[in-house]
PDB file of C-alpha atoms and ligand atoms in Angstrom:
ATOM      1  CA  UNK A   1       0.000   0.000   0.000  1.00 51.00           C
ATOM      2  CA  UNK A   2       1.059   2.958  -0.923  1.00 55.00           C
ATOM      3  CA  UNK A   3       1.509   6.340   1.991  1.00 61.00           C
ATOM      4  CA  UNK A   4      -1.385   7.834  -0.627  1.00 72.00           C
ATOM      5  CA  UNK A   5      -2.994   5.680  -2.028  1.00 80.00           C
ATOM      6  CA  UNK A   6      -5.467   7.047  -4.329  1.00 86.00           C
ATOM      7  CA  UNK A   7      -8.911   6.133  -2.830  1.00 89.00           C
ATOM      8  CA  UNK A   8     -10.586   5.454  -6.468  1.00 91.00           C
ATOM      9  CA  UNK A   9     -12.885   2.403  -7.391  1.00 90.00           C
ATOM     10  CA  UNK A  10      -9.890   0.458  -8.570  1.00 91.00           C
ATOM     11  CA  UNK A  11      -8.323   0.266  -4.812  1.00 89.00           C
ATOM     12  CA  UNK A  12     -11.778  -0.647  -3.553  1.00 91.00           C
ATOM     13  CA  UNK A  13     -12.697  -2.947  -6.392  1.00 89.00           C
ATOM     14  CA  UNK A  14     -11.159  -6.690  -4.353  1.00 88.00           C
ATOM     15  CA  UNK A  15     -12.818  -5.368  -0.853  1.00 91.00           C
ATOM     16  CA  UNK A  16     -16.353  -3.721  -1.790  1.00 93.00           C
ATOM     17  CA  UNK A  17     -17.637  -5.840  -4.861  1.00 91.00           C
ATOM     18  CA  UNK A  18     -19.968  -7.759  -2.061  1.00 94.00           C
ATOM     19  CA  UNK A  19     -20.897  -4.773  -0.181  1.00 97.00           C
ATOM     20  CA  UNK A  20     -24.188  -5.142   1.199  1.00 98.00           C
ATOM     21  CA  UNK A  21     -27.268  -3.136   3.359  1.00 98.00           C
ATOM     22  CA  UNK A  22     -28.871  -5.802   5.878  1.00 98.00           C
ATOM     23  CA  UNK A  23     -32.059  -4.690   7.427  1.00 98.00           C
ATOM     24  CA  UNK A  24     -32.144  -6.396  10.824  1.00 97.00           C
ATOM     25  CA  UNK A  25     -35.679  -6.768  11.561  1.00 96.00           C
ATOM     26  CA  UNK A  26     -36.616  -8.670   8.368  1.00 94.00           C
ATOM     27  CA  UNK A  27     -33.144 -10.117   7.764  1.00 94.00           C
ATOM     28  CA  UNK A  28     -33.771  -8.522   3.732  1.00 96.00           C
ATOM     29  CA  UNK A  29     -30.405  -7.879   2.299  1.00 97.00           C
ATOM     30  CA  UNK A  30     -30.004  -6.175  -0.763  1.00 97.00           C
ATOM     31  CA  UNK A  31     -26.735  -5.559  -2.158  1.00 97.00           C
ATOM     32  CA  UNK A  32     -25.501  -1.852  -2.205  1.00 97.00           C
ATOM     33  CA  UNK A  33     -24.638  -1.604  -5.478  1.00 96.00           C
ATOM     34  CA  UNK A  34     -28.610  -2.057  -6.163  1.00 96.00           C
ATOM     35  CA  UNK A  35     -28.989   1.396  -4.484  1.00 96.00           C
ATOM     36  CA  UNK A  36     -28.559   5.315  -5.440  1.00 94.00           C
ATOM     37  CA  UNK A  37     -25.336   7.136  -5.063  1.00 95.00           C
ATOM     38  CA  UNK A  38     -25.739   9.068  -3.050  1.00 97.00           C
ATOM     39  CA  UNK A  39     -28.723   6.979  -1.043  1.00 98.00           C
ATOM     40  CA  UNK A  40     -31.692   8.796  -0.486  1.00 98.00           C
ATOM     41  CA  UNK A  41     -32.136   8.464   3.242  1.00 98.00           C
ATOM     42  CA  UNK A  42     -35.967   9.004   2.740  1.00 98.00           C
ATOM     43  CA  UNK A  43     -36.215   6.385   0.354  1.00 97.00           C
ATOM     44  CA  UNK A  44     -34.165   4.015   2.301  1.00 98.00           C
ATOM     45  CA  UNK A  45     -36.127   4.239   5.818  1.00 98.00           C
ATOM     46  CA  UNK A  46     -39.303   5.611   4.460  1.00 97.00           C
ATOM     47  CA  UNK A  47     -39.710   8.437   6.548  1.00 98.00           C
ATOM     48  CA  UNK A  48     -37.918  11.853   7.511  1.00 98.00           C
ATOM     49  CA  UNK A  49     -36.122  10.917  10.919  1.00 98.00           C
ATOM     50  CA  UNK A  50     -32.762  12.060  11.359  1.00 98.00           C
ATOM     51  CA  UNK A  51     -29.832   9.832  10.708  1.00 98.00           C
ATOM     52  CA  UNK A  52     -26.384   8.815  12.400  1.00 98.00           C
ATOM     53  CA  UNK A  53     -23.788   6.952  11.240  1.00 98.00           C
ATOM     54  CA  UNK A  54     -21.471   4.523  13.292  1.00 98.00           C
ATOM     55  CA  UNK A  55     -18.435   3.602  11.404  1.00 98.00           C
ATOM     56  CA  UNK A  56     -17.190  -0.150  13.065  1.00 98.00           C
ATOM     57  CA  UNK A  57     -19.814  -1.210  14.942  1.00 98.00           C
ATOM     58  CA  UNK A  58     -17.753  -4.049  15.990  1.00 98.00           C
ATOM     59  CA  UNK A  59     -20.315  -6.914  17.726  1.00 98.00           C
ATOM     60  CA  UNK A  60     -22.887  -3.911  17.603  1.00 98.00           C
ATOM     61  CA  UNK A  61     -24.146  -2.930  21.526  1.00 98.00           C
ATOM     62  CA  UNK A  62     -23.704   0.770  20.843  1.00 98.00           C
ATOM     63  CA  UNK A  63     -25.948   0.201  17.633  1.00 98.00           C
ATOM     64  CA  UNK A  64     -28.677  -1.588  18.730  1.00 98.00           C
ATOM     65  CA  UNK A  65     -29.013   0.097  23.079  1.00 98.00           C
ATOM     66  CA  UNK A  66     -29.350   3.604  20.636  1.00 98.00           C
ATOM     67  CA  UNK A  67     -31.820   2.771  18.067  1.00 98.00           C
ATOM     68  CA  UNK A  68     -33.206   0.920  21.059  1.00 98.00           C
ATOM     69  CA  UNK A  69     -33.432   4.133  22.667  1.00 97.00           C
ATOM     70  CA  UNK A  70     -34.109   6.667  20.239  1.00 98.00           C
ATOM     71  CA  UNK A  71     -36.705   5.105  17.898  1.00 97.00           C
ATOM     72  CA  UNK A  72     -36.787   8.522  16.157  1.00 98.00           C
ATOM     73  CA  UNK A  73     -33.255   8.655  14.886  1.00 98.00           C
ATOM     74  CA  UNK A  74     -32.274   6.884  11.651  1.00 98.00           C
ATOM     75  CA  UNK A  75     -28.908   4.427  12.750  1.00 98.00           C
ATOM     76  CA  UNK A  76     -26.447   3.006   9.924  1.00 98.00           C
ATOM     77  CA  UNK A  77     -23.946   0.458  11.243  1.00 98.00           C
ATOM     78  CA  UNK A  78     -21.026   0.525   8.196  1.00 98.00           C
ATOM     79  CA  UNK A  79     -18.887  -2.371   9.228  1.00 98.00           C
ATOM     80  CA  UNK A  80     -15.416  -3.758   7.147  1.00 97.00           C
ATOM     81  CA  UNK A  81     -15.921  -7.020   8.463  1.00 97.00           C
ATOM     82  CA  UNK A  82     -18.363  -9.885   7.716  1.00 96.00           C
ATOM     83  CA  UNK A  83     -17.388 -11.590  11.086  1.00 98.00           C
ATOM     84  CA  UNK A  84     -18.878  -8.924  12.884  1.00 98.00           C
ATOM     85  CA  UNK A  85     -21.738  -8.067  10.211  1.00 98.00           C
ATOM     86  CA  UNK A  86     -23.133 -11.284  11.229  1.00 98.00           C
ATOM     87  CA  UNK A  87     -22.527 -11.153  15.278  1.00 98.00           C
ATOM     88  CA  UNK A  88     -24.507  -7.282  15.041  1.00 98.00           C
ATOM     89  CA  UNK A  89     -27.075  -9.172  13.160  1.00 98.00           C
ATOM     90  CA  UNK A  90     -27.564 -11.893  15.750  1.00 98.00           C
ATOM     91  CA  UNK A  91     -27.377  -9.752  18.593  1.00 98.00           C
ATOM     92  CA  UNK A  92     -30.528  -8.011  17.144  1.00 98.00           C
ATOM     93  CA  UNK A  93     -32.043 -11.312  15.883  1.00 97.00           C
ATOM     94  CA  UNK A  94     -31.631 -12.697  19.429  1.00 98.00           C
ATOM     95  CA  UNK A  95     -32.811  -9.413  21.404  1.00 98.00           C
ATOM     96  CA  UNK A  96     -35.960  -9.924  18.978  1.00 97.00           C
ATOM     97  CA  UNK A  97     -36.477 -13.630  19.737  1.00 96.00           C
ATOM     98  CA  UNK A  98     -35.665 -13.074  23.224  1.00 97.00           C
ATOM     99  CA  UNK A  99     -37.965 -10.384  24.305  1.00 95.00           C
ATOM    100  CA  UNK A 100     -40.569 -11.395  21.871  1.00 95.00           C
ATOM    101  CA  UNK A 101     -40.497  -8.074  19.989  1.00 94.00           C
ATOM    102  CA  UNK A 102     -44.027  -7.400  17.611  1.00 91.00           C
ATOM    103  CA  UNK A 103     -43.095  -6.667  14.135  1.00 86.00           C
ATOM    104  CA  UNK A 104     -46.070  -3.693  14.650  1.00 90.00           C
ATOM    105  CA  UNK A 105     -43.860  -2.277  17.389  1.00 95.00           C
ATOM    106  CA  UNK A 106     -41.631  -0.718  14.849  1.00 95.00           C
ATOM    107  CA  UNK A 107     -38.465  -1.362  17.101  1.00 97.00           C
ATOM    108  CA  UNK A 108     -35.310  -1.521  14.912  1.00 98.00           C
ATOM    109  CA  UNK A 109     -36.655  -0.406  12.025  1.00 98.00           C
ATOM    110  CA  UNK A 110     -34.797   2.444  12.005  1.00 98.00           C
ATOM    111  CA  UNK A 111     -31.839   0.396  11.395  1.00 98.00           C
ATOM    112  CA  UNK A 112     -29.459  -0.927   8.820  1.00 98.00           C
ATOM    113  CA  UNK A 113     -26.112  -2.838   8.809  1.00 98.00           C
ATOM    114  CA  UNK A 114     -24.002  -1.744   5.794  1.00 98.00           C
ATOM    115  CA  UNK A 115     -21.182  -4.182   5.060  1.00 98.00           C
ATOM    116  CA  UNK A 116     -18.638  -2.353   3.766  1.00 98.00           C
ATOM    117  CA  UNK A 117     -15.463  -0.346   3.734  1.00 97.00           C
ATOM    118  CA  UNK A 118     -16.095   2.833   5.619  1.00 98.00           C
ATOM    119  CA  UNK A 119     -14.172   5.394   3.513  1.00 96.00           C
ATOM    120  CA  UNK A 120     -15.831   3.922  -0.058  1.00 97.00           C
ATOM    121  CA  UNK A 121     -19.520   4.240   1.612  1.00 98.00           C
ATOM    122  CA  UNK A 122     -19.109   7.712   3.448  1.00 98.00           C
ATOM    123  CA  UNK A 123     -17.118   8.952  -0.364  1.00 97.00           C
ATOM    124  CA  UNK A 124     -19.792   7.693  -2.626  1.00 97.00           C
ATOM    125  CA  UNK A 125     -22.628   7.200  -0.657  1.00 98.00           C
ATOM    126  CA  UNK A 126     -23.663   9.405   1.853  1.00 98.00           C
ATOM    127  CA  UNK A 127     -25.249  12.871   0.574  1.00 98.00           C
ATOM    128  CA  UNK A 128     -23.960  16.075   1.489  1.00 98.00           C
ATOM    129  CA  UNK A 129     -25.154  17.701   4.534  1.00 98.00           C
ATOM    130  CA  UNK A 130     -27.154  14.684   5.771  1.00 98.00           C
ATOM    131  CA  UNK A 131     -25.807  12.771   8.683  1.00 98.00           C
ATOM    132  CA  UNK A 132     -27.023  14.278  12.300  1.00 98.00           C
ATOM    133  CA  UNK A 133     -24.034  12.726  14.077  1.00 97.00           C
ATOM    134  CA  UNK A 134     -21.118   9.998  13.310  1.00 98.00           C
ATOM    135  CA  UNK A 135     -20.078   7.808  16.033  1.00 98.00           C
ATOM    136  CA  UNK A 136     -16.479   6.437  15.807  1.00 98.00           C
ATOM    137  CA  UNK A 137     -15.666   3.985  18.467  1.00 98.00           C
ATOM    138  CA  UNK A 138     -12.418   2.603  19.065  1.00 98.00           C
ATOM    139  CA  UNK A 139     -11.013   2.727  15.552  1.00 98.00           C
ATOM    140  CA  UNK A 140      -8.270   0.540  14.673  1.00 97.00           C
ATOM    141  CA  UNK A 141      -5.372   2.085  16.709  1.00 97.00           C
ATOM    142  CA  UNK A 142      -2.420  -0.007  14.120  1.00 96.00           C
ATOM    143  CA  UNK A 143      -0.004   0.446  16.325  1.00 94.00           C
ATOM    144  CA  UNK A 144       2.554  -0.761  14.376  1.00 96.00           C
ATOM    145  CA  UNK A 145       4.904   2.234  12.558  1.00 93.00           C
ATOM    146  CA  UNK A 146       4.678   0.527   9.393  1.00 93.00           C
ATOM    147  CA  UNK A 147       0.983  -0.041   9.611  1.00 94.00           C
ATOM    148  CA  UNK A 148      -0.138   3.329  11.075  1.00 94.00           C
ATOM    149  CA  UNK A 149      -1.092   4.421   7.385  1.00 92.00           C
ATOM    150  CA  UNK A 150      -4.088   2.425   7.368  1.00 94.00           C
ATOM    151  CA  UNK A 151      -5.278   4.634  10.322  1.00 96.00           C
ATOM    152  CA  UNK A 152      -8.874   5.887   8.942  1.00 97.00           C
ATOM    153  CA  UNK A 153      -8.409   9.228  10.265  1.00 97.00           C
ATOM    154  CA  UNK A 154      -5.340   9.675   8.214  1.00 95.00           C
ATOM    155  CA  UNK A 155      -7.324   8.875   4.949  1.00 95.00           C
ATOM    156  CA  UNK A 156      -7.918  12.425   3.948  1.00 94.00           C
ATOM    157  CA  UNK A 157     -11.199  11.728   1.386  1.00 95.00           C
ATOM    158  CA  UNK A 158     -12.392  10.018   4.947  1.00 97.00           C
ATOM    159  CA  UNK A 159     -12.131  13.745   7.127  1.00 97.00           C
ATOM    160  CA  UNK A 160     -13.218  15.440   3.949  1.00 96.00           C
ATOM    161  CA  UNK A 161     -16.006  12.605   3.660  1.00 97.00           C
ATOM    162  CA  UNK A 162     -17.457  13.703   7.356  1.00 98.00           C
ATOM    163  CA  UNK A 163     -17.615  17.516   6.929  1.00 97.00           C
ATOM    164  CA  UNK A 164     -19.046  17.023   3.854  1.00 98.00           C
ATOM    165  CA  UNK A 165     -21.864  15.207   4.907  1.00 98.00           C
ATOM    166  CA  UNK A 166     -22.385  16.390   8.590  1.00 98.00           C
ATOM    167  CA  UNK A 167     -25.507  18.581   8.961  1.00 98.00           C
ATOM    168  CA  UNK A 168     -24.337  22.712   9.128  1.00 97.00           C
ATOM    169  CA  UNK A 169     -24.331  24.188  12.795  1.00 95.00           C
ATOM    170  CA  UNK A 170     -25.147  21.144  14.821  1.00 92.00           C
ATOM    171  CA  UNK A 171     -23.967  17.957  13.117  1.00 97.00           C
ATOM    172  CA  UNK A 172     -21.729  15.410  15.682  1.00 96.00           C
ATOM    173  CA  UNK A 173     -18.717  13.650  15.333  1.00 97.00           C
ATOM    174  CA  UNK A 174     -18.274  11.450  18.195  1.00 96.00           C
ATOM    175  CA  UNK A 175     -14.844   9.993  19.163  1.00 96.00           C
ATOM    176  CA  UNK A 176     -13.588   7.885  21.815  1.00 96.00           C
ATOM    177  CA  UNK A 177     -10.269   5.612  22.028  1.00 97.00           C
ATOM    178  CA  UNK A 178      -8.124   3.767  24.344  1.00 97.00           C
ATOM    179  CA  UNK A 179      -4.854   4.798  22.468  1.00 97.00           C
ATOM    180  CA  UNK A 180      -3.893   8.260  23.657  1.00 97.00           C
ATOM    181  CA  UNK A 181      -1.352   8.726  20.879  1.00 97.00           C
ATOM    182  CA  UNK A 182      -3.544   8.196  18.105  1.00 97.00           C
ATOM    183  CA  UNK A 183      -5.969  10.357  20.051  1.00 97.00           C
ATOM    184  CA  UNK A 184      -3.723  13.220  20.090  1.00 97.00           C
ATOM    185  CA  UNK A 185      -3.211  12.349  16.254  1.00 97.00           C
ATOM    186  CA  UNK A 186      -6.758  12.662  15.874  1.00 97.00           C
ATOM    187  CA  UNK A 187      -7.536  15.636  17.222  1.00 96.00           C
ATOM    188  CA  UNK A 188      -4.383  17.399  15.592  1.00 97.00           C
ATOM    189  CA  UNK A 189      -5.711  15.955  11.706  1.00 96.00           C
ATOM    190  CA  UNK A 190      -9.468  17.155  12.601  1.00 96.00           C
ATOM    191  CA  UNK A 191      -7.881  20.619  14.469  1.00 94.00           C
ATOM    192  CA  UNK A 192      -6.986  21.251  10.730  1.00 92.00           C
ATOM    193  CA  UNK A 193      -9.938  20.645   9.000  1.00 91.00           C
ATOM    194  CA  UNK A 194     -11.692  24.659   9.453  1.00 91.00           C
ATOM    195  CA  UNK A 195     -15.886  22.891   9.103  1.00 95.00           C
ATOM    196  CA  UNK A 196     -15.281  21.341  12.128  1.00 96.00           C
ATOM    197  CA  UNK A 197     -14.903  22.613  16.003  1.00 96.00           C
ATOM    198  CA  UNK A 198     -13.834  20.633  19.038  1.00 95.00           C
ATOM    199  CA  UNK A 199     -16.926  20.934  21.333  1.00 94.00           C
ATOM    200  CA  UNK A 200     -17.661  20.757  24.898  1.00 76.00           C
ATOM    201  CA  UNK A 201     -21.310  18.736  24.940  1.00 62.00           C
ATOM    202  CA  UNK A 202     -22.147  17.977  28.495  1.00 60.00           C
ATOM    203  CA  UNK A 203     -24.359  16.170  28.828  1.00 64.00           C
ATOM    204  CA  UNK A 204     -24.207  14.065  25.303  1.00 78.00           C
ATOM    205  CA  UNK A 205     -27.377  12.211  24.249  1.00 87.00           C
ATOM    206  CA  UNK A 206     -25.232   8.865  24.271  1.00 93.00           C
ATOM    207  CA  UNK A 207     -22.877   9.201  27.772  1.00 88.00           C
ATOM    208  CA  UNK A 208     -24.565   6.084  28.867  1.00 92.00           C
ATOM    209  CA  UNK A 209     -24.360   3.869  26.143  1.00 96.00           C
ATOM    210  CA  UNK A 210     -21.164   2.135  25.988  1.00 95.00           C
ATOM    211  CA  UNK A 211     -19.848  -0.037  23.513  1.00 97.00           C
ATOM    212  CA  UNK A 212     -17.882  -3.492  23.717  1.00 97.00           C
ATOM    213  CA  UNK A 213     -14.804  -2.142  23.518  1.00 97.00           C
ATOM    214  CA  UNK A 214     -15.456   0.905  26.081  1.00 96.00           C
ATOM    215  CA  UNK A 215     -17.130  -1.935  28.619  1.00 95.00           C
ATOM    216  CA  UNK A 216     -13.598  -4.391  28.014  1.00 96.00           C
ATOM    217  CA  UNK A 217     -11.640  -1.480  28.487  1.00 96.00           C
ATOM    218  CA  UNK A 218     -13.327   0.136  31.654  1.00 93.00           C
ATOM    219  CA  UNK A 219     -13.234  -2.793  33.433  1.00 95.00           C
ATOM    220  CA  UNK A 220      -9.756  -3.510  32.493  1.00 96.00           C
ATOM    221  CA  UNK A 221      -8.998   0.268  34.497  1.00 96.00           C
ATOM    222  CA  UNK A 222      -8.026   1.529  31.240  1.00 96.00           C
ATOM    223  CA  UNK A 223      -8.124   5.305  30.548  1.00 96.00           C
ATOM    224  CA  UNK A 224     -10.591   6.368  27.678  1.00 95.00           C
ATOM    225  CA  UNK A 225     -10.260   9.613  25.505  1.00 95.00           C
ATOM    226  CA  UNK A 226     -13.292  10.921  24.004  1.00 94.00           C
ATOM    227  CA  UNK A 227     -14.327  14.168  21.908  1.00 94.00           C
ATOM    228  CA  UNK A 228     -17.087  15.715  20.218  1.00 95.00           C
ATOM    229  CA  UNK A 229     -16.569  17.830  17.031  1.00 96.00           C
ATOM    230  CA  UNK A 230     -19.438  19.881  15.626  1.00 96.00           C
ATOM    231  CA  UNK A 231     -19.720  21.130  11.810  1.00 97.00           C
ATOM    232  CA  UNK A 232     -19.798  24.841  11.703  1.00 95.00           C
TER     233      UNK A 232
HETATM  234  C1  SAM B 301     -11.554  -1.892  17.582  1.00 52.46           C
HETATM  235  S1  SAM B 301     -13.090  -2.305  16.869  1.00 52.46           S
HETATM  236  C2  SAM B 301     -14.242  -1.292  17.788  1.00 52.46           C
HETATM  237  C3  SAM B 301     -15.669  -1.822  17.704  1.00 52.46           C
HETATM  238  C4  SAM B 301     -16.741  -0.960  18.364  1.00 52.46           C
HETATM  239  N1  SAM B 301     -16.771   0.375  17.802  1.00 52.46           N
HETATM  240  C5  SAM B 301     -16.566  -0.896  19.846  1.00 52.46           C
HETATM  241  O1  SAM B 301     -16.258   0.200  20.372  1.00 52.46           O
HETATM  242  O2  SAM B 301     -16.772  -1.909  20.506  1.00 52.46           O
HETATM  243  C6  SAM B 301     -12.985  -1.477  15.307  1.00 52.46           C
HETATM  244  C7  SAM B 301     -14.079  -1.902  14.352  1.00 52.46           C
HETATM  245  O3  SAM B 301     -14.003  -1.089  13.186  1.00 52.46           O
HETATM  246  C8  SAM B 301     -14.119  -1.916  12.036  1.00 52.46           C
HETATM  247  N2  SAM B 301     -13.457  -1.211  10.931  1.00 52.46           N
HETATM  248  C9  SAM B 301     -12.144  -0.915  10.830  1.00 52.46           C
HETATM  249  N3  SAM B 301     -11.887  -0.246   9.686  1.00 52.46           N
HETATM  250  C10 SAM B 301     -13.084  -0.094   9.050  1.00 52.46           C
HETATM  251  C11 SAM B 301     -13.491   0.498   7.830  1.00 52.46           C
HETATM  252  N4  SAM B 301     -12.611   1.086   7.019  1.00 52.46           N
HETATM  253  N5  SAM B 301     -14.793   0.447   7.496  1.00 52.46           N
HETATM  254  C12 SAM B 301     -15.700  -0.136   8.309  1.00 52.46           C
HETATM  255  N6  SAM B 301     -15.384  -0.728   9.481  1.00 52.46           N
HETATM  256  C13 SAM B 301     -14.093  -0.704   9.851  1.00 52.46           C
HETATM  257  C14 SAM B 301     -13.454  -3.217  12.447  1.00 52.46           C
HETATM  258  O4  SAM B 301     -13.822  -4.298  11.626  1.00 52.46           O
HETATM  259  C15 SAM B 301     -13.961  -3.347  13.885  1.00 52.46           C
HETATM  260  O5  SAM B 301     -15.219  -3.955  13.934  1.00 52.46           O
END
């Protein structure tokens, strides 16, 4: 790979050509080539709620406690990996089974799992000025020198992606990590992008929802870094 690579169909065509949008309370799964670029959001959850975006939902606990809890916000789960595609999809399936959920109730059907490469959906996917909030969880911290390059927040088409798409004046970008050195990287790549502001939001809509990793990692004693950036 190269330092830059150039981000262009050709470098996604091996890692996106099954890319998929999973609708977990009917299990339909469409592939997301079938859809618009950009989606149209309206279309796509047939109605007008607001939507958020969590890039790596990992086994998906964040995803499904807030659509849980916020049946009025639109949630898209864009996860790389299959593996963890199908344990988000379970852990809805099984909530469902478990608690007997009626289809009429409407619960998680403000929600969709996107399999996919983050960067490729939020580039040619996501319309401009349309995303209430991103959530980004724990991203890969590759420590390794050799593999920090793959770092999404280093991907420039990924930053220029969010403030692009983030709603003018009070679209979120939440943050949180283990790894205070990729942390401080963080905040120094998005210090330089001028759309977006490091914000103080106390108290956030989603302090108590945690996510696997932020659960592992509390109990372990670990410290956790966290930020909130707002689109001016
Ligand atoms: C360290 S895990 C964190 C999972 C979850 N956010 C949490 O806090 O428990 C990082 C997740 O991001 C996913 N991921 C990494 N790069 C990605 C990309 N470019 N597009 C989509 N998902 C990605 C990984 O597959 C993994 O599920």
């Amino acid at each position: 790979m190269n330092a830059e690579p150039r981000y262009n169909d050709i470098y996604y065509k091996n890692t996106t050509f099954n890319s998929q949008i999973l609708d977990v309370v009917n299990n339909n799964t469409e592939s997301l080539h079938n859809y618009s670029k950009p989606l149209d959001w309206e279309q796509l959850f047939r109605d007008k709620h607001p939507v958020e975006i969590e890039v790596g939902p990992g086994k998906g606990r964040f995803l499904l406690e807030a659509s849980k809890q916020y049946p009025n916000i639109n949630y898209v789960g864009v996860e790389r990996a299959q593996k963890y595609v199908e344990i988000t999809r379970l852990r809805f399936e099984k909530y469902i089974r478990h608690f007997s959920v009626d289809e009429k109730s409407g619960l998680f059907e403000n929600v969709r799992l996107v399999w996919t490469d983050a960067n490729y959906f939020l580039t040619r996917y996501v319309p401009d000025t349309s995303v209430q909030a991103y959530h980004v969880y724990f991203p890969d911290p590759w420590p390794k020198a050799r593999q920090q390059k793959r770092r999404i927040f280093r991907n420039k088409d990924f930053l220029k992606a969010i403030a692009r798409t983030l709603i003018s004046g009070y679209g979120k970008l939440y943050l949180m990590t283990d790894y205070v050195e990729y942390f401080n990287e963080i905040q120094d790549r998005l210090g330089q992008h001028k759309a977006l502001r490091l914000v103080l939001s106390d108290p956030e809509p989603y302090k108590n929802i945690t996510t696997n990793f932020e659960m592992k990692y509390q109990s372990d004693g670990r410290e956790i870094y966290r930020a909130v950036y707002e689109k001016m």
